[in-house]
Amino acid sequence: MEAGIFRYKLDDLQTKIISDKYKFVLQLNTKRATERRKPEQISSIDQPFNHERFNFTKVKKHEILFEMKPVSNHVGNRLDVQQNNITAVTAEKEHNPHLVIINISPLEYCNVLLVPHINSCFPQILNQISIKLALEMMLLSSKKSLRLAWNSLCAFASVNHLHFHAYYLERDLYTEIAECQQVEGTLFETTDWPVRSFVLQLNGSDLQSLTKDIYKVTSYLHANNTAHNVFLTRGDCPERRPDGRTIRVYIYPRQSFYGAKTFMAFNPAVCELSGHILVKCEEDYNKLTEETVIEILKQVALPDKQFEDIKTHIQDLFK
């Protein structure tokens, strides 16, 4: 921070909890709203990767924190960084690392970006490799406050280069405990949250099955042109098993939003849909209520009939 790498100092974010049923966590982050890089214009959930626009292969050397390298892939690769841009090489073939980089426009404490296979230049569409990597990152930390978040195109993704946000939020979220009901097999849905969503969980240490289940849902949504957000947090088992806590994965099908980001008091992206509300200005921070937060969230939620249609098709995938 002192080296001037970030676009602004985060300092101590003003934070408060709306003391009603859902305990929304509000944070005032005016600098993120005014000083961040201009978001990319998004016109389609299938928008192709554009090498001419900003992407994470263009980040500066000092923005790179480290590489996530699964043990099975440890074959002596090395990462060279030249001329302040990433150039990845190996003795035998091009190196294509999973990088963790800083977010120069942070939304919370320790906000980093996980960029799977950075040199593949994947657009912001989930694949099984990236999903499993995100789950592995969650399990590398024992802190319950670690959250991972992902926005699809047309769901407030600002860079069309595959990435997750990771950050610590030292406040409890209602989504950690929200009531769910079983849809089919390992698939649940929320019954006690303002925005309807699908919920999956980690059973034991079976990352592979959870990865495949998440991909079943997100690939269906993408194939059917439905914008969506994904949020990973530790929380209660949806079926209230006595063994307690797990990793919950929320998948929010939602209305598409086109163009550059601009929206009311806050942008209803993945964090906001999960109860962490990033407010743009002090006036709104002071006057937002649970009712007005829910009203904004519901503006991007799918109509019940559309959600039910999607649920019917996704339910079939879990039979």
PDB file of C-alpha atoms in Angstrom, residues 103-300:
ATOM      1  CA  ASN A 103      -6.597  -6.281  -6.824  1.00  0.00           C
ATOM      2  CA  ILE A 104      -5.325  -2.732  -7.252  1.00  0.00           C
ATOM      3  CA  SER A 105      -8.895  -1.525  -6.583  1.00  0.00           C
ATOM      4  CA  PRO A 106      -9.618  -3.625  -3.470  1.00  0.00           C
ATOM      5  CA  LEU A 107     -13.113  -4.230  -2.204  1.00  0.00           C
ATOM      6  CA  GLU A 108     -12.015  -5.548   1.214  1.00  0.00           C
ATOM      7  CA  TYR A 109      -9.037  -6.644   3.289  1.00  0.00           C
ATOM      8  CA  CYS A 110      -6.603  -8.936   1.433  1.00  0.00           C
ATOM      9  CA  ASN A 111      -8.662  -8.772  -1.775  1.00  0.00           C
ATOM     10  CA  VAL A 112      -6.772 -10.778  -4.400  1.00  0.00           C
ATOM     11  CA  LEU A 113      -7.599 -12.216  -7.805  1.00  0.00           C
ATOM     12  CA  LEU A 114      -7.148 -15.882  -8.677  1.00  0.00           C
ATOM     13  CA  VAL A 115      -6.421 -16.219 -12.417  1.00  0.00           C
ATOM     14  CA  PRO A 116      -6.375 -19.858 -13.615  1.00  0.00           C
ATOM     15  CA  HIS A 117      -3.985 -20.690 -16.475  1.00  0.00           C
ATOM     16  CA  ILE A 118      -3.372 -17.006 -17.097  1.00  0.00           C
ATOM     17  CA  ASN A 119      -1.767 -17.433 -20.518  1.00  0.00           C
ATOM     18  CA  SER A 120      -4.710 -19.411 -21.904  1.00  0.00           C
ATOM     19  CA  CYS A 121      -6.648 -16.130 -21.886  1.00  0.00           C
ATOM     20  CA  PHE A 122      -9.932 -17.808 -21.059  1.00  0.00           C
ATOM     21  CA  PRO A 123     -12.957 -15.502 -21.196  1.00  0.00           C
ATOM     22  CA  GLN A 124     -14.991 -15.130 -18.003  1.00  0.00           C
ATOM     23  CA  ILE A 125     -16.701 -18.517 -18.338  1.00  0.00           C
ATOM     24  CA  LEU A 126     -16.243 -21.174 -15.654  1.00  0.00           C
ATOM     25  CA  ASN A 127     -14.548 -24.473 -16.481  1.00  0.00           C
ATOM     26  CA  GLN A 128     -13.846 -27.437 -14.223  1.00  0.00           C
ATOM     27  CA  ILE A 129     -10.175 -26.554 -13.753  1.00  0.00           C
ATOM     28  CA  SER A 130     -11.001 -23.084 -12.437  1.00  0.00           C
ATOM     29  CA  ILE A 131     -13.798 -24.344 -10.176  1.00  0.00           C
ATOM     30  CA  LYS A 132     -11.575 -26.961  -8.560  1.00  0.00           C
ATOM     31  CA  LEU A 133      -8.778 -24.431  -8.122  1.00  0.00           C
ATOM     32  CA  ALA A 134     -11.150 -22.048  -6.312  1.00  0.00           C
ATOM     33  CA  LEU A 135     -12.272 -24.848  -3.988  1.00  0.00           C
ATOM     34  CA  GLU A 136      -8.635 -25.750  -3.296  1.00  0.00           C
ATOM     35  CA  MET A 137      -7.892 -22.131  -2.426  1.00  0.00           C
ATOM     36  CA  MET A 138     -10.762 -22.175   0.089  1.00  0.00           C
ATOM     37  CA  LEU A 139      -9.347 -25.285   1.719  1.00  0.00           C
ATOM     38  CA  LEU A 140      -5.833 -23.824   1.954  1.00  0.00           C
ATOM     39  CA  SER A 141      -7.145 -21.417   4.603  1.00  0.00           C
ATOM     40  CA  SER A 142      -8.695 -22.424   7.906  1.00  0.00           C
ATOM     41  CA  LYS A 143     -10.243 -18.972   8.434  1.00  0.00           C
ATOM     42  CA  LYS A 144     -14.039 -18.929   8.220  1.00  0.00           C
ATOM     43  CA  SER A 145     -13.878 -15.342   6.972  1.00  0.00           C
ATOM     44  CA  LEU A 146     -12.351 -16.264   3.587  1.00  0.00           C
ATOM     45  CA  ARG A 147     -14.801 -15.804   0.715  1.00  0.00           C
ATOM     46  CA  LEU A 148     -14.403 -16.472  -3.011  1.00  0.00           C
ATOM     47  CA  ALA A 149     -16.627 -14.724  -5.514  1.00  0.00           C
ATOM     48  CA  TRP A 150     -17.208 -14.882  -9.259  1.00  0.00           C
ATOM     49  CA  ASN A 151     -19.359 -12.830 -11.660  1.00  0.00           C
ATOM     50  CA  SER A 152     -20.271 -14.001 -15.140  1.00  0.00           C
ATOM     51  CA  LEU A 153     -20.384 -11.639 -18.084  1.00  0.00           C
ATOM     52  CA  CYS A 154     -23.621  -9.621 -17.953  1.00  0.00           C
ATOM     53  CA  ALA A 155     -23.598 -10.184 -14.171  1.00  0.00           C
ATOM     54  CA  PHE A 156     -21.143  -7.378 -13.307  1.00  0.00           C
ATOM     55  CA  ALA A 157     -17.874  -8.997 -14.334  1.00  0.00           C
ATOM     56  CA  SER A 158     -15.633  -6.033 -15.159  1.00  0.00           C
ATOM     57  CA  VAL A 159     -12.768  -7.873 -16.926  1.00  0.00           C
ATOM     58  CA  ASN A 160     -13.405 -10.551 -19.545  1.00  0.00           C
ATOM     59  CA  HIS A 161     -10.512 -12.770 -18.431  1.00  0.00           C
ATOM     60  CA  LEU A 162     -11.320 -15.756 -16.216  1.00  0.00           C
ATOM     61  CA  HIS A 163     -10.796 -14.857 -12.548  1.00  0.00           C
ATOM     62  CA  PHE A 164     -12.189 -15.181  -9.032  1.00  0.00           C
ATOM     63  CA  HIS A 165     -12.115 -12.599  -6.264  1.00  0.00           C
ATOM     64  CA  ALA A 166     -10.868 -13.818  -2.879  1.00  0.00           C
ATOM     65  CA  TYR A 167     -11.008 -11.747   0.308  1.00  0.00           C
ATOM     66  CA  TYR A 168     -11.538 -11.845   4.046  1.00  0.00           C
ATOM     67  CA  LEU A 169     -14.743 -10.492   5.560  1.00  0.00           C
ATOM     68  CA  GLU A 170     -14.625 -10.577   9.338  1.00  0.00           C
ATOM     69  CA  ARG A 171     -18.398 -10.377   9.677  1.00  0.00           C
ATOM     70  CA  ASP A 172     -20.959 -13.173   9.700  1.00  0.00           C
ATOM     71  CA  LEU A 173     -23.236 -13.401   6.679  1.00  0.00           C
ATOM     72  CA  TYR A 174     -26.781 -14.714   6.776  1.00  0.00           C
ATOM     73  CA  THR A 175     -25.948 -16.857   3.740  1.00  0.00           C
ATOM     74  CA  GLU A 176     -23.774 -18.980   6.048  1.00  0.00           C
ATOM     75  CA  ILE A 177     -26.920 -20.232   7.788  1.00  0.00           C
ATOM     76  CA  ALA A 178     -29.833 -19.544   5.410  1.00  0.00           C
ATOM     77  CA  GLU A 179     -32.408 -22.330   5.254  1.00  0.00           C
ATOM     78  CA  CYS A 180     -32.330 -24.546   2.166  1.00  0.00           C
ATOM     79  CA  GLN A 181     -34.391 -27.397   0.796  1.00  0.00           C
ATOM     80  CA  GLN A 182     -33.257 -30.330  -1.295  1.00  0.00           C
ATOM     81  CA  VAL A 183     -34.074 -30.161  -5.002  1.00  0.00           C
ATOM     82  CA  GLU A 184     -32.497 -33.406  -6.182  1.00  0.00           C
ATOM     83  CA  GLY A 185     -29.526 -35.408  -4.921  1.00  0.00           C
ATOM     84  CA  THR A 186     -26.779 -32.984  -3.858  1.00  0.00           C
ATOM     85  CA  LEU A 187     -28.608 -29.927  -5.238  1.00  0.00           C
ATOM     86  CA  PHE A 188     -30.371 -27.548  -2.841  1.00  0.00           C
ATOM     87  CA  GLU A 189     -32.105 -24.196  -3.207  1.00  0.00           C
ATOM     88  CA  THR A 190     -32.575 -21.326  -0.780  1.00  0.00           C
ATOM     89  CA  THR A 191     -35.927 -20.954   0.956  1.00  0.00           C
ATOM     90  CA  ASP A 192     -34.989 -18.169   3.342  1.00  0.00           C
ATOM     91  CA  TRP A 193     -33.151 -15.544   1.280  1.00  0.00           C
ATOM     92  CA  PRO A 194     -34.477 -12.604  -0.761  1.00  0.00           C
ATOM     93  CA  VAL A 195     -32.917 -13.842  -4.034  1.00  0.00           C
ATOM     94  CA  ARG A 196     -33.521 -17.432  -5.118  1.00  0.00           C
ATOM     95  CA  SER A 197     -30.372 -19.451  -5.739  1.00  0.00           C
ATOM     96  CA  PHE A 198     -29.030 -22.961  -5.988  1.00  0.00           C
ATOM     97  CA  VAL A 199     -26.795 -24.239  -3.176  1.00  0.00           C
ATOM     98  CA  LEU A 200     -24.208 -27.006  -3.217  1.00  0.00           C
ATOM     99  CA  GLN A 201     -21.862 -28.141  -0.480  1.00  0.00           C
ATOM    100  CA  LEU A 202     -18.584 -29.950   0.061  1.00  0.00           C
ATOM    101  CA  ASN A 203     -19.223 -33.464   1.342  1.00  0.00           C
ATOM    102  CA  GLY A 204     -16.160 -34.601   3.265  1.00  0.00           C
ATOM    103  CA  SER A 205     -13.149 -33.988   1.048  1.00  0.00           C
ATOM    104  CA  ASP A 206     -14.754 -34.934  -2.277  1.00  0.00           C
ATOM    105  CA  LEU A 207     -13.648 -31.942  -4.364  1.00  0.00           C
ATOM    106  CA  GLN A 208     -14.082 -33.755  -7.642  1.00  0.00           C
ATOM    107  CA  SER A 209     -17.794 -34.428  -7.151  1.00  0.00           C
ATOM    108  CA  LEU A 210     -18.467 -30.869  -5.991  1.00  0.00           C
ATOM    109  CA  THR A 211     -16.509 -29.486  -8.946  1.00  0.00           C
ATOM    110  CA  LYS A 212     -18.624 -31.530 -11.365  1.00  0.00           C
ATOM    111  CA  ASP A 213     -21.860 -30.504  -9.631  1.00  0.00           C
ATOM    112  CA  ILE A 214     -21.010 -26.802  -9.808  1.00  0.00           C
ATOM    113  CA  TYR A 215     -20.092 -27.172 -13.457  1.00  0.00           C
ATOM    114  CA  LYS A 216     -23.377 -28.957 -14.219  1.00  0.00           C
ATOM    115  CA  VAL A 217     -25.257 -25.877 -13.044  1.00  0.00           C
ATOM    116  CA  THR A 218     -23.030 -23.126 -14.415  1.00  0.00           C
ATOM    117  CA  SER A 219     -22.532 -24.764 -17.816  1.00  0.00           C
ATOM    118  CA  TYR A 220     -26.304 -25.174 -18.169  1.00  0.00           C
ATOM    119  CA  LEU A 221     -26.849 -21.508 -17.292  1.00  0.00           C
ATOM    120  CA  HIS A 222     -24.184 -20.382 -19.738  1.00  0.00           C
ATOM    121  CA  ALA A 223     -25.496 -22.614 -22.537  1.00  0.00           C
ATOM    122  CA  ASN A 224     -28.946 -21.140 -21.988  1.00  0.00           C
ATOM    123  CA  ASN A 225     -27.736 -17.526 -21.986  1.00  0.00           C
ATOM    124  CA  THR A 226     -28.489 -16.917 -18.308  1.00  0.00           C
ATOM    125  CA  ALA A 227     -26.173 -14.578 -16.419  1.00  0.00           C
ATOM    126  CA  HIS A 228     -25.078 -15.903 -13.021  1.00  0.00           C
ATOM    127  CA  ASN A 229     -22.921 -15.311  -9.960  1.00  0.00           C
ATOM    128  CA  VAL A 230     -21.088 -17.839  -7.753  1.00  0.00           C
ATOM    129  CA  PHE A 231     -20.145 -17.343  -4.089  1.00  0.00           C
ATOM    130  CA  LEU A 232     -18.077 -19.698  -1.886  1.00  0.00           C
ATOM    131  CA  THR A 233     -18.213 -19.408   1.901  1.00  0.00           C
ATOM    132  CA  ARG A 234     -17.976 -21.623   4.935  1.00  0.00           C
ATOM    133  CA  GLY A 235     -21.359 -22.236   6.501  1.00  0.00           C
ATOM    134  CA  ASP A 236     -23.824 -24.712   7.941  1.00  0.00           C
ATOM    135  CA  CYS A 237     -24.625 -27.902   6.050  1.00  0.00           C
ATOM    136  CA  PRO A 238     -27.824 -27.195   4.079  1.00  0.00           C
ATOM    137  CA  GLU A 239     -29.537 -30.309   5.462  1.00  0.00           C
ATOM    138  CA  ARG A 240     -28.460 -29.382   9.026  1.00  0.00           C
ATOM    139  CA  ARG A 241     -26.290 -32.445   9.591  1.00  0.00           C
ATOM    140  CA  PRO A 242     -25.016 -32.759  13.170  1.00  0.00           C
ATOM    141  CA  ASP A 243     -21.403 -32.640  11.958  1.00  0.00           C
ATOM    142  CA  GLY A 244     -21.952 -28.945  11.379  1.00  0.00           C
ATOM    143  CA  ARG A 245     -19.924 -26.803   9.002  1.00  0.00           C
ATOM    144  CA  THR A 246     -18.963 -27.147   5.358  1.00  0.00           C
ATOM    145  CA  ILE A 247     -18.203 -25.045   2.279  1.00  0.00           C
ATOM    146  CA  ARG A 248     -21.396 -23.666   0.790  1.00  0.00           C
ATOM    147  CA  VAL A 249     -21.507 -22.750  -2.900  1.00  0.00           C
ATOM    148  CA  TYR A 250     -24.240 -20.336  -3.961  1.00  0.00           C
ATOM    149  CA  ILE A 251     -25.125 -20.093  -7.658  1.00  0.00           C
ATOM    150  CA  TYR A 252     -27.419 -17.172  -8.517  1.00  0.00           C
ATOM    151  CA  PRO A 253     -29.165 -17.207 -11.924  1.00  0.00           C
ATOM    152  CA  ARG A 254     -30.104 -13.570 -12.566  1.00  0.00           C
ATOM    153  CA  GLN A 255     -31.147 -10.912 -15.031  1.00  0.00           C
ATOM    154  CA  SER A 256     -28.480  -9.876 -17.509  1.00  0.00           C
ATOM    155  CA  PHE A 257     -27.005  -6.395 -17.262  1.00  0.00           C
ATOM    156  CA  TYR A 258     -25.366  -4.931 -20.364  1.00  0.00           C
ATOM    157  CA  GLY A 259     -22.820  -2.185 -20.857  1.00  0.00           C
ATOM    158  CA  ALA A 260     -20.426  -0.755 -18.264  1.00  0.00           C
ATOM    159  CA  LYS A 261     -21.297  -0.930 -14.598  1.00  0.00           C
ATOM    160  CA  THR A 262     -23.597   1.709 -13.182  1.00  0.00           C
ATOM    161  CA  PHE A 263     -26.380   1.116 -10.683  1.00  0.00           C
ATOM    162  CA  MET A 264     -28.064   2.948  -7.848  1.00  0.00           C
ATOM    163  CA  ALA A 265     -26.612   2.814  -4.346  1.00  0.00           C
ATOM    164  CA  PHE A 266     -24.634  -0.340  -5.074  1.00  0.00           C
ATOM    165  CA  ASN A 267     -24.042  -2.767  -7.912  1.00  0.00           C
ATOM    166  CA  PRO A 268     -25.982  -5.999  -7.241  1.00  0.00           C
ATOM    167  CA  ALA A 269     -23.113  -8.349  -8.067  1.00  0.00           C
ATOM    168  CA  VAL A 270     -22.003 -11.548  -6.346  1.00  0.00           C
ATOM    169  CA  CYS A 271     -21.000 -10.051  -2.968  1.00  0.00           C
ATOM    170  CA  GLU A 272     -24.204  -8.054  -2.699  1.00  0.00           C
ATOM    171  CA  LEU A 273     -26.391 -11.017  -3.651  1.00  0.00           C
ATOM    172  CA  SER A 274     -24.687 -12.880  -0.794  1.00  0.00           C
ATOM    173  CA  GLY A 275     -25.326 -10.199   1.836  1.00  0.00           C
ATOM    174  CA  HIS A 276     -22.117  -8.128   1.635  1.00  0.00           C
ATOM    175  CA  ILE A 277     -23.225  -4.719   0.328  1.00  0.00           C
ATOM    176  CA  LEU A 278     -20.511  -2.450  -1.126  1.00  0.00           C
ATOM    177  CA  VAL A 279     -22.018   1.037  -1.008  1.00  0.00           C
ATOM    178  CA  LYS A 280     -20.800   3.799  -3.321  1.00  0.00           C
ATOM    179  CA  CYS A 281     -21.622   6.997  -1.392  1.00  0.00           C
ATOM    180  CA  GLU A 282     -22.069   8.115   2.195  1.00  0.00           C
ATOM    181  CA  GLU A 283     -25.630   9.345   1.698  1.00  0.00           C
ATOM    182  CA  ASP A 284     -26.818   5.904   0.619  1.00  0.00           C
ATOM    183  CA  TYR A 285     -24.711   4.227   3.309  1.00  0.00           C
ATOM    184  CA  ASN A 286     -26.580   6.241   5.930  1.00  0.00           C
ATOM    185  CA  LYS A 287     -30.087   5.708   4.560  1.00  0.00           C
ATOM    186  CA  LEU A 288     -30.159   2.147   3.212  1.00  0.00           C
ATOM    187  CA  THR A 289     -32.531  -0.179   5.054  1.00  0.00           C
ATOM    188  CA  GLU A 290     -33.136  -3.900   4.755  1.00  0.00           C
ATOM    189  CA  GLU A 291     -36.241  -3.143   2.704  1.00  0.00           C
ATOM    190  CA  THR A 292     -34.405  -0.946   0.191  1.00  0.00           C
ATOM    191  CA  VAL A 293     -31.493  -3.428  -0.110  1.00  0.00           C
ATOM    192  CA  ILE A 294     -33.945  -6.253  -0.864  1.00  0.00           C
ATOM    193  CA  GLU A 295     -35.755  -4.051  -3.382  1.00  0.00           C
ATOM    194  CA  ILE A 296     -32.520  -3.475  -5.327  1.00  0.00           C
ATOM    195  CA  LEU A 297     -31.524  -7.157  -5.196  1.00  0.00           C
ATOM    196  CA  LYS A 298     -34.920  -8.242  -6.465  1.00  0.00           C
ATOM    197  CA  GLN A 299     -34.531  -5.988  -9.503  1.00  0.00           C
ATOM    198  CA  VAL A 300     -31.879  -8.380 -10.865  1.00  0.00           C
TER     199      VAL A 300
END
